PDB file of C-alpha atoms in Angstrom:
ATOM      1  CA  LYS A   2      -0.055   0.123   0.074  1.00  0.00           C
ATOM      2  CA  LYS A   3       1.494   3.714  -0.680  1.00  0.00           C
ATOM      3  CA  PHE A   4       1.513   6.362   1.895  1.00  0.00           C
ATOM      4  CA  LYS A   5       2.969   9.653   1.744  1.00  0.00           C
ATOM      5  CA  ILE A   6       4.066  12.576   4.386  1.00  0.00           C
ATOM      6  CA  VAL A   7       4.417  16.328   3.105  1.00  0.00           C
ATOM      7  CA  MET A   8       7.816  17.822   4.035  1.00  0.00           C
ATOM      8  CA  PRO A   9       7.596  18.444   7.500  1.00  0.00           C
ATOM      9  CA  PHE A  10       8.132  22.406   9.152  1.00  0.00           C
ATOM     10  CA  ILE A  11       8.551  23.322  12.169  1.00  0.00           C
ATOM     11  CA  GLY A  12       6.703  26.609  14.136  1.00  0.00           C
ATOM     12  CA  PHE A  13       6.363  27.617  17.672  1.00  0.00           C
ATOM     13  CA  ASN A  14       8.274  24.719  19.049  1.00  0.00           C
ATOM     14  CA  LYS A  15       5.904  22.155  17.119  1.00  0.00           C
ATOM     15  CA  ILE A  16       6.705  20.273  14.404  1.00  0.00           C
ATOM     16  CA  TYR A  17       3.561  20.030  11.526  1.00  0.00           C
ATOM     17  CA  MET A  18       3.310  17.197   9.198  1.00  0.00           C
ATOM     18  CA  ASN A  19       0.907  15.868   6.361  1.00  0.00           C
ATOM     19  CA  VAL A  20       0.921  12.197   6.486  1.00  0.00           C
ATOM     20  CA  ASN A  21      -1.926  10.391   4.284  1.00  0.00           C
ATOM     21  CA  ASP A  22      -3.861  13.598   4.105  1.00  0.00           C
ATOM     22  CA  LEU A  23      -3.599  13.888   7.911  1.00  0.00           C
ATOM     23  CA  TRP A  24      -2.517  16.811   9.292  1.00  0.00           C
ATOM     24  CA  VAL A  25      -0.137  16.098  12.403  1.00  0.00           C
ATOM     25  CA  LYS A  26       1.010  18.389  15.222  1.00  0.00           C
ATOM     26  CA  VAL A  27       3.993  16.859  17.525  1.00  0.00           C
ATOM     27  CA  ASP A  28       6.893  17.888  19.339  1.00  0.00           C
ATOM     28  CA  LYS A  29       9.003  14.764  17.816  1.00  0.00           C
ATOM     29  CA  PHE A  30       8.758  11.978  15.665  1.00  0.00           C
ATOM     30  CA  GLU A  31      10.574   9.378  13.687  1.00  0.00           C
ATOM     31  CA  ILE A  32       9.543   6.309  11.406  1.00  0.00           C
ATOM     32  CA  THR A  33      11.176   3.199  11.832  1.00  0.00           C
ATOM     33  CA  ASP A  34      11.968   0.633   8.997  1.00  0.00           C
ATOM     34  CA  GLU A  35       8.215  -1.068   9.632  1.00  0.00           C
ATOM     35  CA  LYS A  36       6.905   1.832   7.754  1.00  0.00           C
ATOM     36  CA  VAL A  37       5.072   3.295  11.364  1.00  0.00           C
ATOM     37  CA  LEU A  38       5.452   6.645  12.489  1.00  0.00           C
ATOM     38  CA  ILE A  39       6.228   7.340  16.019  1.00  0.00           C
ATOM     39  CA  LEU A  40       4.707  10.274  17.410  1.00  0.00           C
ATOM     40  CA  ASN A  41       5.856  11.424  20.876  1.00  0.00           C
ATOM     41  CA  ASP A  42       4.573  14.282  23.352  1.00  0.00           C
ATOM     42  CA  ASN A  43       1.839  16.596  22.891  1.00  0.00           C
ATOM     43  CA  VAL A  44       0.239  14.428  19.906  1.00  0.00           C
ATOM     44  CA  ARG A  45      -2.663  16.111  17.494  1.00  0.00           C
ATOM     45  CA  ILE A  46      -3.947  14.527  14.429  1.00  0.00           C
ATOM     46  CA  ASP A  47      -6.559  16.325  12.511  1.00  0.00           C
ATOM     47  CA  PHE A  48      -8.617  14.324   9.824  1.00  0.00           C
ATOM     48  CA  PRO A  49     -12.008  15.061   8.185  1.00  0.00           C
ATOM     49  CA  GLU A  50     -14.153  13.619  10.847  1.00  0.00           C
ATOM     50  CA  GLY A  51     -12.474  14.428  14.301  1.00  0.00           C
ATOM     51  CA  ILE A  52      -9.543  15.234  15.985  1.00  0.00           C
ATOM     52  CA  LEU A  53      -7.096  13.039  18.468  1.00  0.00           C
ATOM     53  CA  ASN A  54      -5.076  13.943  20.842  1.00  0.00           C
ATOM     54  CA  ALA A  55      -2.754  12.002  22.832  1.00  0.00           C
ATOM     55  CA  GLY A  56       0.760  12.038  25.048  1.00  0.00           C
ATOM     56  CA  LYS A  57       2.486   9.656  22.490  1.00  0.00           C
ATOM     57  CA  ALA A  58       1.034   7.537  19.088  1.00  0.00           C
ATOM     58  CA  ARG A  59       2.226   4.910  16.696  1.00  0.00           C
ATOM     59  CA  MET A  60       0.716   5.280  13.350  1.00  0.00           C
ATOM     60  CA  ASP A  61       0.451   2.489  11.239  1.00  0.00           C
ATOM     61  CA  LEU A  62       1.350   3.979   7.872  1.00  0.00           C
ATOM     62  CA  GLU A  63       0.495   1.208   5.959  1.00  0.00           C
ATOM     63  CA  ASN A  64      -2.861  -0.402   7.573  1.00  0.00           C
ATOM     64  CA  GLY A  65      -4.281   3.182   8.223  1.00  0.00           C
ATOM     65  CA  PHE A  66      -4.863   2.596  12.528  1.00  0.00           C
ATOM     66  CA  ILE A  67      -3.294   4.552  15.350  1.00  0.00           C
ATOM     67  CA  ASN A  68      -2.518   3.390  18.308  1.00  0.00           C
ATOM     68  CA  PHE A  69      -1.588   5.596  21.200  1.00  0.00           C
ATOM     69  CA  LYS A  70      -0.693   5.877  25.247  1.00  0.00           C
ATOM     70  CA  LYS A  71      -0.361   8.132  28.005  1.00  0.00           C
ATOM     71  CA  GLY A  72      -3.991   9.501  27.785  1.00  0.00           C
ATOM     72  CA  GLY A  73      -5.436   9.887  24.581  1.00  0.00           C
ATOM     73  CA  GLU A  74      -9.083  12.095  23.691  1.00  0.00           C
ATOM     74  CA  LEU A  75     -10.796  11.411  20.701  1.00  0.00           C
ATOM     75  CA  ILE A  76     -13.329  14.044  19.455  1.00  0.00           C
ATOM     76  CA  LEU A  77     -15.911  13.044  16.836  1.00  0.00           C
ATOM     77  CA  LYS A  78     -19.418  14.184  15.540  1.00  0.00           C
ATOM     78  CA  ASP A  79     -21.805  12.227  18.399  1.00  0.00           C
ATOM     79  CA  TYR A  80     -18.697  10.735  20.706  1.00  0.00           C
ATOM     80  CA  LEU A  81     -16.063  11.971  22.668  1.00  0.00           C
ATOM     81  CA  PHE A  82     -13.397   9.529  24.250  1.00  0.00           C
ATOM     82  CA  ASN A  83     -11.190   9.600  26.767  1.00  0.00           C
ATOM     83  CA  SER A  84      -9.081   6.745  28.036  1.00  0.00           C
ATOM     84  CA  GLU A  85      -5.465   5.719  28.881  1.00  0.00           C
ATOM     85  CA  GLU A  86      -4.548   3.816  26.005  1.00  0.00           C
ATOM     86  CA  GLY A  87      -6.018   2.538  22.929  1.00  0.00           C
ATOM     87  CA  ILE A  88      -6.691   2.022  19.314  1.00  0.00           C
ATOM     88  CA  PHE A  89      -8.212   3.896  16.679  1.00  0.00           C
ATOM     89  CA  ASP A  90      -8.686   2.764  13.216  1.00  0.00           C
ATOM     90  CA  LYS A  91     -10.400   5.668  11.080  1.00  0.00           C
ATOM     91  CA  ASN A  92     -11.067   3.857   7.785  1.00  0.00           C
ATOM     92  CA  LYS A  93     -13.220   1.083   9.701  1.00  0.00           C
ATOM     93  CA  LEU A  94     -14.432   3.198  12.433  1.00  0.00           C
ATOM     94  CA  PHE A  95     -13.151   0.408  15.187  1.00  0.00           C
ATOM     95  CA  VAL A  96     -11.971   1.970  18.362  1.00  0.00           C
ATOM     96  CA  ASP A  97     -10.446  -0.224  21.441  1.00  0.00           C
ATOM     97  CA  PHE A  98     -10.168   1.525  24.436  1.00  0.00           C
ATOM     98  CA  THR A  99      -8.551   0.503  27.874  1.00  0.00           C
ATOM     99  CA  ASN A 100      -9.860   2.537  31.159  1.00  0.00           C
ATOM    100  CA  GLY A 101     -12.089   5.813  30.341  1.00  0.00           C
ATOM    101  CA  GLU A 102     -15.209   7.796  29.980  1.00  0.00           C
ATOM    102  CA  THR A 103     -17.083   8.620  26.623  1.00  0.00           C
ATOM    103  CA  TYR A 104     -19.709  11.063  26.317  1.00  0.00           C
ATOM    104  CA  ILE A 105     -22.788  10.259  23.789  1.00  0.00           C
ATOM    105  CA  ASN A 106     -24.423  13.393  22.375  1.00  0.00           C
ATOM    106  CA  ASN A 107     -27.551  11.963  21.210  1.00  0.00           C
ATOM    107  CA  ARG A 108     -28.524  11.416  25.012  1.00  0.00           C
ATOM    108  CA  GLY A 109     -25.928  13.470  26.840  1.00  0.00           C
ATOM    109  CA  PHE A 110     -24.636  10.080  28.364  1.00  0.00           C
ATOM    110  CA  VAL A 111     -21.383  10.052  30.353  1.00  0.00           C
ATOM    111  CA  ILE A 112     -20.253   6.835  30.626  1.00  0.00           C
ATOM    112  CA  SER A 113     -16.863   5.357  32.577  1.00  0.00           C
ATOM    113  CA  PHE A 114     -15.607   2.210  31.494  1.00  0.00           C
ATOM    114  CA  LYS A 115     -12.710  -0.140  32.025  1.00  0.00           C
ATOM    115  CA  LYS A 116     -12.922  -1.455  28.168  1.00  0.00           C
ATOM    116  CA  LEU A 117     -14.551  -0.146  25.211  1.00  0.00           C
ATOM    117  CA  THR A 118     -14.251  -1.889  21.905  1.00  0.00           C
ATOM    118  CA  GLY A 119     -16.098  -2.451  18.619  1.00  0.00           C
ATOM    119  CA  ASN A 120     -17.395  -0.532  15.367  1.00  0.00           C
ATOM    120  CA  LEU A 121     -18.847   3.035  15.389  1.00  0.00           C
ATOM    121  CA  ASP A 122     -21.099   2.481  12.324  1.00  0.00           C
ATOM    122  CA  ASN A 123     -22.498  -0.362  13.794  1.00  0.00           C
ATOM    123  CA  GLN A 124     -21.987  -1.804  17.543  1.00  0.00           C
ATOM    124  CA  ILE A 125     -19.828  -1.035  20.434  1.00  0.00           C
ATOM    125  CA  THR A 126     -19.597  -3.003  23.854  1.00  0.00           C
ATOM    126  CA  LEU A 127     -18.444  -1.215  27.004  1.00  0.00           C
ATOM    127  CA  GLU A 128     -17.405  -3.553  29.651  1.00  0.00           C
ATOM    128  CA  ASP A 129     -17.467  -2.696  33.451  1.00  0.00           C
ATOM    129  CA  ILE A 130     -19.418   0.909  33.323  1.00  0.00           C
ATOM    130  CA  SER A 131     -20.520   3.842  35.356  1.00  0.00           C
ATOM    131  CA  MET A 132     -23.346   6.099  34.807  1.00  0.00           C
ATOM    132  CA  THR A 133     -23.646   9.007  37.122  1.00  0.00           C
ATOM    133  CA  SER A 134     -26.351  11.891  37.585  1.00  0.00           C
ATOM    134  CA  CYS A 135     -23.651  13.952  39.605  1.00  0.00           C
ATOM    135  CA  LYS A 136     -19.899  14.618  39.714  1.00  0.00           C
ATOM    136  CA  ASP A 137     -19.855  13.026  43.267  1.00  0.00           C
ATOM    137  CA  PRO A 138     -22.496   9.540  42.804  1.00  0.00           C
ATOM    138  CA  LYS A 139     -22.996  10.082  46.686  1.00  0.00           C
ATOM    139  CA  ASP A 140     -25.020  13.307  45.936  1.00  0.00           C
ATOM    140  CA  GLY A 141     -27.177  11.808  43.042  1.00  0.00           C
ATOM    141  CA  TRP A 142     -28.115   8.423  41.182  1.00  0.00           C
ATOM    142  CA  GLN A 143     -25.496   6.422  40.009  1.00  0.00           C
ATOM    143  CA  LEU A 144     -26.088   3.094  37.590  1.00  0.00           C
ATOM    144  CA  ASN A 145     -23.144   0.472  36.973  1.00  0.00           C
ATOM    145  CA  ALA A 146     -23.302  -2.718  34.744  1.00  0.00           C
ATOM    146  CA  LYS A 147     -21.242  -5.624  34.004  1.00  0.00           C
ATOM    147  CA  SER A 148     -21.594  -4.210  30.306  1.00  0.00           C
ATOM    148  CA  ILE A 149     -23.624  -2.179  27.765  1.00  0.00           C
ATOM    149  CA  THR A 150     -23.974  -2.343  24.048  1.00  0.00           C
ATOM    150  CA  LEU A 151     -24.575   0.485  22.191  1.00  0.00           C
ATOM    151  CA  ASP A 152     -25.959  -0.559  18.546  1.00  0.00           C
ATOM    152  CA  ASP A 153     -25.590   2.382  16.031  1.00  0.00           C
ATOM    153  CA  ASN A 154     -28.338   1.131  13.633  1.00  0.00           C
ATOM    154  CA  THR A 155     -31.135   0.513  15.970  1.00  0.00           C
ATOM    155  CA  MET A 156     -30.394   3.519  18.255  1.00  0.00           C
ATOM    156  CA  ARG A 157     -31.142   1.575  21.379  1.00  0.00           C
ATOM    157  CA  GLY A 158     -28.564   0.330  24.040  1.00  0.00           C
ATOM    158  CA  TYR A 159     -28.812  -2.879  26.564  1.00  0.00           C
ATOM    159  CA  ALA A 160     -27.339  -3.165  30.063  1.00  0.00           C
ATOM    160  CA  LYS A 161     -26.520  -6.292  31.743  1.00  0.00           C
ATOM    161  CA  LYS A 162     -26.339  -6.883  35.499  1.00  0.00           C
ATOM    162  CA  VAL A 163     -27.236  -3.639  36.409  1.00  0.00           C
ATOM    163  CA  LYS A 164     -26.995  -2.157  40.111  1.00  0.00           C
ATOM    164  CA  VAL A 165     -28.933   1.544  40.581  1.00  0.00           C
ATOM    165  CA  LYS A 166     -28.076   3.227  43.623  1.00  0.00           C
ATOM    166  CA  ALA A 167     -29.479   6.750  45.016  1.00  0.00           C
ATOM    167  CA  PHE A 168     -27.759   8.981  47.314  1.00  0.00           C
ATOM    168  CA  ASP A 169     -24.828   6.050  47.627  1.00  0.00           C
ATOM    169  CA  ARG A 170     -27.688   3.192  48.866  1.00  0.00           C
ATOM    170  CA  THR A 171     -28.328   0.332  46.315  1.00  0.00           C
ATOM    171  CA  VAL A 172     -32.211   0.672  45.456  1.00  0.00           C
ATOM    172  CA  LEU A 173     -32.259  -1.417  42.387  1.00  0.00           C
ATOM    173  CA  ARG A 174     -30.705  -5.087  40.689  1.00  0.00           C
ATOM    174  CA  ILE A 175     -31.864  -6.122  37.841  1.00  0.00           C
ATOM    175  CA  PRO A 176     -30.010  -8.559  35.132  1.00  0.00           C
ATOM    176  CA  TYR A 177     -31.111  -6.766  31.708  1.00  0.00           C
ATOM    177  CA  LEU A 178     -32.044  -3.302  30.896  1.00  0.00           C
ATOM    178  CA  PRO A 179     -32.869  -2.157  27.254  1.00  0.00           C
ATOM    179  CA  PHE A 180     -32.912   1.707  26.592  1.00  0.00           C
ATOM    180  CA  ALA A 181     -33.036   4.222  23.724  1.00  0.00           C
ATOM    181  CA  THR A 182     -29.316   6.082  22.939  1.00  0.00           C
ATOM    182  CA  SER A 183     -31.153   8.409  20.895  1.00  0.00           C
ATOM    183  CA  GLN A 184     -33.350  11.817  21.845  1.00  0.00           C
ATOM    184  CA  GLU A 185     -35.691  10.759  18.886  1.00  0.00           C
ATOM    185  CA  ARG A 186     -39.288   9.561  20.040  1.00  0.00           C
ATOM    186  CA  MET A 187     -38.783   5.699  20.506  1.00  0.00           C
ATOM    187  CA  SER A 188     -39.919   3.369  23.017  1.00  0.00           C
ATOM    188  CA  GLY A 189     -37.237   2.146  26.002  1.00  0.00           C
ATOM    189  CA  PHE A 190     -36.165   2.963  29.327  1.00  0.00           C
ATOM    190  CA  LEU A 191     -35.111   6.680  30.640  1.00  0.00           C
ATOM    191  CA  GLU A 192     -32.704   7.746  32.648  1.00  0.00           C
ATOM    192  CA  PRO A 193     -33.500   7.436  36.495  1.00  0.00           C
ATOM    193  CA  LYS A 194     -34.966  10.899  38.103  1.00  0.00           C
ATOM    194  CA  ILE A 195     -33.917  11.615  41.241  1.00  0.00           C
ATOM    195  CA  SER A 196     -35.439  14.043  43.634  1.00  0.00           C
ATOM    196  CA  TYR A 197     -35.975  15.314  47.907  1.00  0.00           C
ATOM    197  CA  SER A 198     -39.293  16.537  49.378  1.00  0.00           C
ATOM    198  CA  SER A 199     -40.827  16.598  52.495  1.00  0.00           C
ATOM    199  CA  ASP A 200     -41.467  12.934  52.053  1.00  0.00           C
ATOM    200  CA  GLY A 201     -37.882  12.164  51.843  1.00  0.00           C
ATOM    201  CA  LEU A 202     -35.753  10.608  49.017  1.00  0.00           C
ATOM    202  CA  ASP A 203     -38.269  10.113  45.693  1.00  0.00           C
ATOM    203  CA  PHE A 204     -36.358   7.937  42.840  1.00  0.00           C
ATOM    204  CA  MET A 205     -37.728   6.097  39.787  1.00  0.00           C
ATOM    205  CA  ILE A 206     -36.863   4.654  36.525  1.00  0.00           C
ATOM    206  CA  PRO A 207     -38.992   5.313  34.000  1.00  0.00           C
ATOM    207  CA  TYR A 208     -40.147   3.356  30.504  1.00  0.00           C
ATOM    208  CA  TYR A 209     -41.649   4.696  27.796  1.00  0.00           C
ATOM    209  CA  ARG A 210     -43.603   3.322  25.265  1.00  0.00           C
ATOM    210  CA  VAL A 211     -44.691   4.615  21.781  1.00  0.00           C
ATOM    211  CA  LEU A 212     -48.322   3.047  20.710  1.00  0.00           C
ATOM    212  CA  SER A 213     -48.747   5.223  17.358  1.00  0.00           C
ATOM    213  CA  GLU A 214     -47.683   8.546  15.863  1.00  0.00           C
ATOM    214  CA  THR A 215     -49.878  10.324  18.309  1.00  0.00           C
ATOM    215  CA  SER A 216     -50.384   8.100  21.510  1.00  0.00           C
ATOM    216  CA  ASP A 217     -48.077   6.998  24.176  1.00  0.00           C
ATOM    217  CA  PHE A 218     -47.720   6.170  27.800  1.00  0.00           C
ATOM    218  CA  THR A 219     -45.274   6.402  30.404  1.00  0.00           C
ATOM    219  CA  ILE A 220     -44.722   3.906  33.726  1.00  0.00           C
ATOM    220  CA  ALA A 221     -42.363   4.079  36.258  1.00  0.00           C
ATOM    221  CA  LEU A 222     -41.019   2.228  39.135  1.00  0.00           C
ATOM    222  CA  ARG A 223     -41.281   4.687  42.270  1.00  0.00           C
ATOM    223  CA  ASN A 224     -39.698   4.682  45.527  1.00  0.00           C
ATOM    224  CA  ILE A 225     -40.652   7.396  48.062  1.00  0.00           C
ATOM    225  CA  SER A 226     -38.379   7.032  51.333  1.00  0.00           C
ATOM    226  CA  ASP A 227     -42.030   7.962  53.634  1.00  0.00           C
ATOM    227  CA  ARG A 228     -44.198   6.410  51.335  1.00  0.00           C
ATOM    228  CA  GLY A 229     -42.703   3.077  49.799  1.00  0.00           C
ATOM    229  CA  LEU A 230     -42.003   1.549  46.334  1.00  0.00           C
ATOM    230  CA  GLY A 231     -45.088   1.639  43.897  1.00  0.00           C
ATOM    231  CA  PHE A 232     -45.859   2.876  40.280  1.00  0.00           C
ATOM    232  CA  GLU A 233     -46.473   5.844  38.377  1.00  0.00           C
ATOM    233  CA  ALA A 234     -48.179   5.639  34.849  1.00  0.00           C
ATOM    234  CA  ASN A 235     -48.867   9.025  32.419  1.00  0.00           C
TER     235      ASN A 235
END
């Protein structure tokens, strides 16, 4: 396979170069005999679909994938990823990240994970995940799961072995939880809602069901501290 590097130039103590039509900014670089570009310190790679920032990166010039370490940030149209290290193939939209978090623009979710892998145009799976409504989970709700699968084609997600906490207290355990990943009008579980009143902690998990173009209903498992467990329907 062919590859090309436009002659690099230096400006403001940075090295700029065009690599296979990707703009690269970095402090130091080298090219190996295996046609691999090693990028060190303050790496920034610009491409038409987004930006990758990392402490260190390794670009396979023949196969097109990027392996980064020392912390990385990948910015795309519908996603934002931060992770300690990972692999990104921009041609196949394949990702494989370790220990990080992702922001999903379509739903406003921020999900922390230990492992994330898959194809962004199809399906990705996150392992050992955590979602929360507050920076400090003790002040709001937190959802933990063994894994979450996000399907870009159906705009739905599926969580397994789910545990929901409210104010650092476990309020629900369920083996499987489907939900919508889009703001569009779709059936599925919605994010938990939490409030506090004179009756104590008020916590519920709503399920939204579309019946037709003009009708729908919402049913929620609801727990109020001084009243107990019940259901709410609209």
